[in-house]
């Protein structure tokens, strides 16, 4: 326990260093509240490089600690170059006679002067090349995927070598795998059909959990707070649910009343019921993506705001109080990181249960989902 608290304290101190460097860099550019708001927005967005922190030298030069990532664009051909050419948005990148500018975290094609044109709503009208860049979030997704691959590959090997007994780090993850199987998959999907959904449930649980934990580090990674990522996960659940749905699942949607009354009595009701059922097909995955996205975004915003209060108060009472609150919230965020992975996996299993089970079982699950 002491070790976990120590690691968390170091993480907060590194965040403070990052915050301090950002604030000192923005001195003279506006009030402190605006600087803090800008920092929070910077932390929540994806970026084309890993920038841990920065500082300004006595000569007024900005120094960034981190490393660039590859920028991959399609603009009349493939354009590949390092994000260091942008120098964190301060310079233009010239590639094959074309000029590109990093503006508000988007890459626009421009001229040698870096001109950005706007419409009447003050939105850029410059052409945007098709962007396939390896951003900070993409790097973390790849690293998380590799981590999961080697971690569970070693777990599988230990089973084979030790007669079904896990060794090493596998002893920590084995109970979690069994819990997902015995307490999430089997009760919600059924013993006959749960196995075909287990690979997805295990993958999505550990994928979300690991990314959430990485989001609490000073790396400034907020992958699960990216709407595109959570939407992709929700779409996978949506596709698996509907492409594996049984005839009872589809009958429940298009004939929800079944044989409870004559067909001519159901016609009028079905004008209302069937659109609602069809709409529910899309509402379920939408609730998944919004729940994960909103909770992770809110956690980062609250934590960064509490750290920012220290630079507003600048007092022996206010600053330590803000640090204490930030430390407490960061501990809660560890639990939230696990809880959000559990909720996403549990709800996905419930939706799979709707698709795999009979009409009667699906009605029972509808009562269960109301409690989550």
Short mmCIF file of C-alpha atoms in Angstrom, two decimals:
data_model
loop_
_atom_site.label_atom_id
_atom_site.label_comp_id
_atom_site.label_asym_id
_atom_site.label_seq_id
_atom_site.Cartn_x
_atom_site.Cartn_y
_atom_site.Cartn_z
CA UNK A 1 0.00 0.00 0.00
CA UNK A 2 2.87 2.32 0.90
CA UNK A 3 4.47 1.63 -2.48
CA UNK A 4 1.25 2.53 -4.36
CA UNK A 5 0.92 5.79 -2.46
CA UNK A 6 4.56 6.63 -3.18
CA UNK A 7 4.10 6.03 -6.90
CA UNK A 8 0.96 8.17 -6.90
CA UNK A 9 2.76 10.97 -5.07
CA UNK A 10 5.57 10.92 -7.63
CA UNK A 11 2.98 11.05 -10.42
CA UNK A 12 1.32 14.10 -8.91
CA UNK A 13 4.67 15.82 -8.46
CA UNK A 14 5.52 15.19 -12.12
CA UNK A 15 2.14 16.62 -13.12
CA UNK A 16 2.95 19.67 -10.99
CA UNK A 17 6.27 20.07 -12.78
CA UNK A 18 4.49 19.88 -16.12
CA UNK A 19 1.86 22.34 -14.93
CA UNK A 20 4.47 24.73 -13.57
CA UNK A 21 6.50 24.72 -16.78
CA UNK A 22 3.36 25.32 -18.82
CA UNK A 23 2.28 28.18 -16.58
CA UNK A 24 5.70 29.84 -16.59
CA UNK A 25 5.82 29.51 -20.36
CA UNK A 26 2.54 31.41 -20.64
CA UNK A 27 3.46 34.31 -18.36
CA UNK A 28 2.46 37.59 -19.84
CA UNK A 29 0.06 36.03 -22.29
CA UNK A 30 -3.04 36.26 -20.13
CA UNK A 31 -4.46 35.74 -16.66
CA UNK A 32 -3.75 32.60 -14.66
CA UNK A 33 -7.25 31.15 -15.08
CA UNK A 34 -6.93 31.29 -18.85
CA UNK A 35 -3.53 29.57 -18.67
CA UNK A 36 -4.98 26.79 -16.51
CA UNK A 37 -7.93 26.34 -18.88
CA UNK A 38 -5.52 26.16 -21.82
CA UNK A 39 -3.39 23.58 -20.02
CA UNK A 40 -6.40 21.36 -19.26
CA UNK A 41 -7.53 21.52 -22.89
CA UNK A 42 -3.98 20.69 -24.00
CA UNK A 43 -3.88 17.68 -21.67
CA UNK A 44 -7.22 16.29 -22.89
CA UNK A 45 -6.41 16.50 -26.60
CA UNK A 46 -4.43 14.06 -28.67
CA UNK A 47 -1.12 15.31 -30.07
CA UNK A 48 1.47 14.57 -32.74
CA UNK A 49 4.31 14.17 -30.24
CA UNK A 50 5.06 13.08 -26.70
CA UNK A 51 5.78 16.26 -24.75
CA UNK A 52 6.27 15.60 -21.03
CA UNK A 53 7.01 19.20 -20.06
CA UNK A 54 8.69 22.35 -21.32
CA UNK A 55 10.59 25.34 -20.01
CA UNK A 56 11.83 28.69 -21.23
CA UNK A 57 15.54 29.52 -21.17
CA UNK A 58 16.98 32.87 -20.10
CA UNK A 59 17.25 33.75 -23.78
CA UNK A 60 13.49 33.24 -24.21
CA UNK A 61 13.80 29.97 -26.13
CA UNK A 62 11.24 27.25 -25.48
CA UNK A 63 12.70 23.84 -24.66
CA UNK A 64 10.46 20.75 -24.89
CA UNK A 65 11.21 17.47 -23.17
CA UNK A 66 9.75 14.58 -25.15
CA UNK A 67 10.02 13.03 -28.59
CA UNK A 68 8.33 13.48 -31.98
CA UNK A 69 6.07 11.02 -33.80
CA UNK A 70 5.65 10.27 -37.51
CA UNK A 71 3.16 12.38 -39.46
CA UNK A 72 1.54 10.49 -42.35
CA UNK A 73 -0.59 12.50 -44.78
CA UNK A 74 -2.21 11.81 -48.13
CA UNK A 75 -2.18 14.96 -50.23
CA UNK A 76 -1.88 14.05 -53.90
CA UNK A 77 0.48 11.33 -52.73
CA UNK A 78 1.90 9.98 -49.51
CA UNK A 79 3.69 12.53 -47.30
CA UNK A 80 5.66 11.14 -44.37
CA UNK A 81 7.73 13.33 -42.05
CA UNK A 82 8.53 13.88 -38.39
CA UNK A 83 6.27 16.02 -36.23
CA UNK A 84 9.42 17.84 -35.07
CA UNK A 85 9.10 19.93 -38.26
CA UNK A 86 6.13 21.67 -36.65
CA UNK A 87 8.20 22.50 -33.56
CA UNK A 88 5.03 22.15 -31.45
CA UNK A 89 2.98 24.30 -33.79
CA UNK A 90 5.43 27.18 -33.89
CA UNK A 91 6.78 26.51 -37.40
CA UNK A 92 5.54 25.31 -40.80
CA UNK A 93 6.41 21.92 -42.21
CA UNK A 94 7.57 21.96 -45.84
CA UNK A 95 7.27 18.63 -47.68
CA UNK A 96 7.77 18.26 -51.45
CA UNK A 97 7.08 21.96 -51.99
CA UNK A 98 3.85 21.90 -49.93
CA UNK A 99 3.43 23.74 -46.64
CA UNK A 100 1.50 22.36 -43.69
CA UNK A 101 0.55 24.06 -40.46
CA UNK A 102 -0.43 22.54 -37.11
CA UNK A 103 -3.32 24.71 -35.96
CA UNK A 104 -5.55 23.85 -32.99
CA UNK A 105 -4.34 20.26 -33.10
CA UNK A 106 -5.28 19.83 -36.78
CA UNK A 107 -3.02 19.89 -39.83
CA UNK A 108 -3.98 22.33 -42.61
CA UNK A 109 -2.41 22.94 -45.97
CA UNK A 110 -1.23 26.52 -46.27
CA UNK A 111 1.23 28.80 -48.05
CA UNK A 112 4.81 29.79 -47.23
CA UNK A 113 3.49 32.45 -44.83
CA UNK A 114 1.29 30.02 -42.91
CA UNK A 115 -1.93 31.83 -43.85
CA UNK A 116 -5.13 30.41 -42.35
CA UNK A 117 -8.39 31.52 -43.99
CA UNK A 118 -11.66 31.64 -42.09
CA UNK A 119 -15.35 31.54 -42.93
CA UNK A 120 -18.01 33.76 -41.40
CA UNK A 121 -18.11 31.51 -38.29
CA UNK A 122 -14.34 31.93 -37.87
CA UNK A 123 -13.65 28.32 -38.81
CA UNK A 124 -10.58 27.49 -40.95
CA UNK A 125 -11.37 26.90 -44.61
CA UNK A 126 -7.90 25.66 -45.61
CA UNK A 127 -7.70 22.20 -47.14
CA UNK A 128 -7.06 19.36 -44.69
CA UNK A 129 -5.06 16.44 -46.09
CA UNK A 130 -6.18 12.93 -45.20
CA UNK A 131 -4.46 12.31 -41.88
CA UNK A 132 -3.11 8.83 -41.00
CA UNK A 133 -0.52 10.02 -38.49
CA UNK A 134 0.78 8.00 -35.55
CA UNK A 135 -0.41 10.24 -32.72
CA UNK A 136 0.18 9.91 -29.00
CA UNK A 137 -3.07 7.98 -28.53
CA UNK A 138 -2.22 5.58 -31.37
CA UNK A 139 1.17 4.87 -29.78
CA UNK A 140 -0.47 4.06 -26.45
CA UNK A 141 -3.04 1.81 -28.14
CA UNK A 142 -0.22 -0.09 -29.88
CA UNK A 143 1.81 -0.36 -26.66
CA UNK A 144 -1.25 -1.54 -24.73
CA UNK A 145 -1.97 -4.14 -27.40
CA UNK A 146 1.60 -5.43 -27.27
CA UNK A 147 1.55 -5.47 -23.47
CA UNK A 148 -1.65 -7.53 -23.46
CA UNK A 149 -0.29 -9.89 -26.11
CA UNK A 150 2.94 -10.72 -24.28
CA UNK A 151 1.27 -10.71 -20.84
CA UNK A 152 -1.44 -13.23 -21.69
CA UNK A 153 0.82 -15.20 -24.00
CA UNK A 154 3.07 -15.83 -21.01
CA UNK A 155 0.00 -16.67 -18.91
CA UNK A 156 -1.09 -19.23 -21.49
CA UNK A 157 2.40 -20.75 -21.61
CA UNK A 158 2.55 -21.05 -17.82
CA UNK A 159 -0.72 -23.01 -17.91
CA UNK A 160 0.77 -25.44 -20.41
CA UNK A 161 4.07 -25.91 -18.59
CA UNK A 162 2.71 -26.15 -15.04
CA UNK A 163 -0.34 -28.34 -15.46
CA UNK A 164 -2.93 -25.56 -15.59
CA UNK A 165 -1.37 -23.51 -12.77
CA UNK A 166 -0.42 -19.88 -13.41
CA UNK A 167 2.96 -18.57 -12.31
CA UNK A 168 4.53 -15.15 -11.91
CA UNK A 169 2.40 -12.17 -12.84
CA UNK A 170 -0.22 -14.59 -14.18
CA UNK A 171 -1.26 -15.32 -10.60
CA UNK A 172 -2.53 -11.75 -10.34
CA UNK A 173 -4.48 -11.76 -13.60
CA UNK A 174 -5.87 -15.30 -13.41
CA UNK A 175 -8.55 -14.47 -10.77
CA UNK A 176 -9.67 -11.51 -12.89
CA UNK A 177 -10.03 -13.70 -15.97
CA UNK A 178 -12.01 -16.24 -13.96
CA UNK A 179 -14.21 -13.51 -12.51
CA UNK A 180 -15.08 -12.21 -15.98
CA UNK A 181 -15.92 -15.76 -17.05
CA UNK A 182 -17.84 -16.93 -13.96
CA UNK A 183 -19.50 -13.70 -12.80
CA UNK A 184 -19.99 -11.70 -15.99
CA UNK A 185 -20.07 -13.93 -19.08
CA UNK A 186 -21.82 -17.10 -17.86
CA UNK A 187 -24.62 -15.46 -15.80
CA UNK A 188 -25.50 -12.97 -18.55
CA UNK A 189 -24.93 -15.01 -21.71
CA UNK A 190 -25.42 -18.59 -20.57
CA UNK A 191 -23.15 -21.61 -20.31
CA UNK A 192 -23.90 -22.81 -23.84
CA UNK A 193 -22.93 -19.65 -25.74
CA UNK A 194 -20.63 -17.61 -23.51
CA UNK A 195 -17.38 -19.00 -24.96
CA UNK A 196 -17.71 -17.30 -28.35
CA UNK A 197 -17.95 -13.92 -26.61
CA UNK A 198 -15.19 -14.46 -24.03
CA UNK A 199 -12.26 -13.31 -26.27
CA UNK A 200 -13.96 -9.97 -26.85
CA UNK A 201 -15.01 -9.50 -23.21
CA UNK A 202 -11.51 -10.23 -21.90
CA UNK A 203 -9.87 -8.04 -24.53
CA UNK A 204 -12.14 -5.06 -24.01
CA UNK A 205 -11.88 -5.26 -20.20
CA UNK A 206 -8.09 -5.29 -20.02
CA UNK A 207 -7.76 -2.87 -22.95
CA UNK A 208 -9.90 -0.22 -21.24
CA UNK A 209 -8.40 -0.88 -17.81
CA UNK A 210 -4.78 -0.59 -18.96
CA UNK A 211 -5.48 2.55 -21.01
CA UNK A 212 -7.28 4.12 -18.05
CA UNK A 213 -4.29 3.41 -15.82
CA UNK A 214 -1.90 4.88 -18.41
CA UNK A 215 -4.14 7.96 -18.40
CA UNK A 216 -3.26 8.56 -14.75
CA UNK A 217 0.46 8.78 -15.47
CA UNK A 218 2.39 11.99 -16.26
CA UNK A 219 2.57 10.93 -19.93
CA UNK A 220 -0.51 13.05 -20.58
CA UNK A 221 -2.34 10.21 -22.32
CA UNK A 222 -6.14 10.44 -22.40
CA UNK A 223 -7.03 7.64 -24.85
CA UNK A 224 -10.32 6.55 -23.27
CA UNK A 225 -11.30 10.22 -23.07
CA UNK A 226 -11.12 10.30 -26.88
CA UNK A 227 -14.60 10.04 -28.39
CA UNK A 228 -13.30 8.22 -31.47
CA UNK A 229 -11.78 5.44 -29.34
CA UNK A 230 -14.84 4.89 -27.14
CA UNK A 231 -17.08 5.04 -30.22
CA UNK A 232 -14.99 2.34 -31.91
CA UNK A 233 -15.31 0.06 -28.89
CA UNK A 234 -19.06 0.65 -28.75
CA UNK A 235 -19.40 -0.07 -32.48
CA UNK A 236 -17.65 -3.42 -31.99
CA UNK A 237 -20.16 -4.31 -29.27
CA UNK A 238 -22.98 -3.17 -31.57
CA UNK A 239 -21.77 -5.32 -34.47
CA UNK A 240 -21.20 -8.42 -32.34
CA UNK A 241 -24.61 -8.07 -30.72
CA UNK A 242 -26.56 -7.72 -33.95
CA UNK A 243 -24.59 -10.07 -36.19
CA UNK A 244 -24.81 -12.90 -33.65
CA UNK A 245 -28.44 -12.26 -32.72
CA UNK A 246 -30.80 -15.25 -32.79
CA UNK A 247 -34.24 -15.27 -34.34
CA UNK A 248 -35.72 -14.76 -30.85
CA UNK A 249 -33.64 -11.60 -30.48
CA UNK A 250 -34.97 -10.13 -33.72
CA UNK A 251 -38.48 -11.36 -32.95
CA UNK A 252 -38.35 -9.45 -29.68
CA UNK A 253 -37.51 -6.29 -31.63
CA UNK A 254 -40.06 -6.60 -34.45
CA UNK A 255 -42.74 -8.58 -32.59
CA UNK A 256 -42.30 -7.57 -28.93
CA UNK A 257 -45.84 -8.54 -27.88
CA UNK A 258 -45.54 -12.03 -29.30
CA UNK A 259 -48.74 -14.08 -29.10
CA UNK A 260 -50.23 -12.10 -26.24
CA UNK A 261 -52.95 -10.63 -28.49
CA UNK A 262 -54.34 -10.95 -32.04
CA UNK A 263 -52.33 -9.37 -34.88
CA UNK A 264 -55.02 -6.80 -35.68
CA UNK A 265 -54.90 -5.54 -32.09
CA UNK A 266 -51.12 -5.16 -32.24
CA UNK A 267 -50.93 -3.12 -35.45
CA UNK A 268 -51.65 0.23 -33.81
CA UNK A 269 -49.32 -0.48 -30.89
CA UNK A 270 -46.52 -1.57 -33.19
CA UNK A 271 -46.51 1.82 -34.91
CA UNK A 272 -45.01 3.08 -31.64
CA UNK A 273 -43.30 0.00 -30.18
CA UNK A 274 -41.24 -1.17 -33.16
CA UNK A 275 -39.53 2.23 -33.77
CA UNK A 276 -38.70 2.35 -30.06
CA UNK A 277 -37.20 -1.15 -30.16
CA UNK A 278 -35.18 -0.34 -33.29
CA UNK A 279 -33.99 2.90 -31.71
CA UNK A 280 -32.90 0.88 -28.67
CA UNK A 281 -30.49 -1.09 -30.88
CA UNK A 282 -28.49 2.13 -31.37
CA UNK A 283 -29.09 3.67 -27.94
CA UNK A 284 -27.42 0.77 -26.12
CA UNK A 285 -23.96 1.15 -27.75
CA UNK A 286 -24.33 4.94 -27.63
CA UNK A 287 -24.76 4.75 -23.86
CA UNK A 288 -21.58 2.65 -23.69
CA UNK A 289 -19.43 5.19 -25.50
CA UNK A 290 -20.86 8.21 -23.67
CA UNK A 291 -20.51 6.62 -20.23
CA UNK A 292 -16.85 5.72 -20.72
CA UNK A 293 -15.96 8.96 -22.50
CA UNK A 294 -17.72 11.28 -20.04
CA UNK A 295 -16.43 9.61 -16.90
CA UNK A 296 -12.80 9.58 -18.00
CA UNK A 297 -12.96 13.15 -19.33
CA UNK A 298 -14.56 14.38 -16.11
CA UNK A 299 -11.94 12.68 -13.97
CA UNK A 300 -9.07 14.32 -15.86
CA UNK A 301 -10.75 17.73 -15.80
CA UNK A 302 -11.38 17.59 -12.05
CA UNK A 303 -7.83 16.44 -11.29
CA UNK A 304 -6.20 19.09 -13.50
CA UNK A 305 -8.51 21.80 -12.12
CA UNK A 306 -7.55 20.98 -8.53
CA UNK A 307 -3.86 21.15 -9.43
CA UNK A 308 -4.50 24.48 -11.16
CA UNK A 309 -6.10 25.89 -8.00
CA UNK A 310 -2.69 25.75 -6.30
CA UNK A 311 -1.40 28.36 -8.76
CA UNK A 312 -4.45 30.54 -8.16
CA UNK A 313 -4.46 30.44 -4.35
CA UNK A 314 -0.67 30.73 -3.84
CA UNK A 315 -1.18 30.49 -0.09
CA UNK A 316 -0.01 28.21 2.71
CA UNK A 317 -3.61 27.08 3.24
CA UNK A 318 -5.16 26.95 -0.22
CA UNK A 319 -2.29 25.27 -2.08
CA UNK A 320 -1.77 22.34 0.34
CA UNK A 321 -5.55 21.85 0.47
CA UNK A 322 -5.73 21.70 -3.33
CA UNK A 323 -2.84 19.23 -3.41
CA UNK A 324 -4.55 17.05 -0.80
CA UNK A 325 -7.80 17.04 -2.77
CA UNK A 326 -5.93 16.27 -6.00
CA UNK A 327 -4.17 13.37 -4.29
CA UNK A 328 -7.49 12.01 -2.96
CA UNK A 329 -9.14 12.32 -6.40
CA UNK A 330 -6.19 10.57 -8.05
CA UNK A 331 -6.65 7.61 -5.68
CA UNK A 332 -10.35 7.52 -6.52
CA UNK A 333 -9.44 7.62 -10.21
CA UNK A 334 -7.57 4.33 -9.79
CA UNK A 335 -10.85 2.74 -8.70
CA UNK A 336 -12.77 4.52 -11.47
CA UNK A 337 -10.30 3.19 -14.06
CA UNK A 338 -11.17 -0.36 -13.03
CA UNK A 339 -14.87 0.39 -12.53
CA UNK A 340 -15.34 1.80 -16.04
CA UNK A 341 -13.69 -1.27 -17.57
CA UNK A 342 -16.00 -3.48 -15.50
CA UNK A 343 -19.16 -1.55 -16.45
CA UNK A 344 -18.33 -1.58 -20.18
CA UNK A 345 -17.66 -5.33 -20.04
CA UNK A 346 -20.74 -6.09 -17.96
CA UNK A 347 -23.09 -4.12 -20.22
CA UNK A 348 -21.54 -5.68 -23.32
CA UNK A 349 -22.17 -9.12 -21.81
CA UNK A 350 -25.80 -8.15 -21.11
CA UNK A 351 -26.29 -7.05 -24.71
CA UNK A 352 -24.71 -10.28 -25.93
CA UNK A 353 -27.10 -12.11 -23.65
CA UNK A 354 -30.04 -10.37 -25.31
CA UNK A 355 -28.75 -11.52 -28.70
CA UNK A 356 -27.89 -15.10 -27.72
CA UNK A 357 -30.77 -16.10 -25.49
CA UNK A 358 -34.43 -16.78 -26.04
CA UNK A 359 -37.20 -14.19 -25.98
CA UNK A 360 -38.09 -15.06 -22.39
CA UNK A 361 -34.50 -14.78 -21.13
CA UNK A 362 -34.07 -11.45 -22.88
CA UNK A 363 -37.05 -10.07 -20.96
CA UNK A 364 -35.41 -11.14 -17.69
CA UNK A 365 -32.16 -9.34 -18.62
CA UNK A 366 -34.04 -6.13 -19.39
CA UNK A 367 -34.98 -6.00 -15.70
CA UNK A 368 -31.37 -6.58 -14.66
CA UNK A 369 -29.92 -3.78 -16.77
CA UNK A 370 -32.07 -1.19 -15.02
CA UNK A 371 -29.94 -1.62 -11.87
CA UNK A 372 -26.64 -0.62 -13.58
#
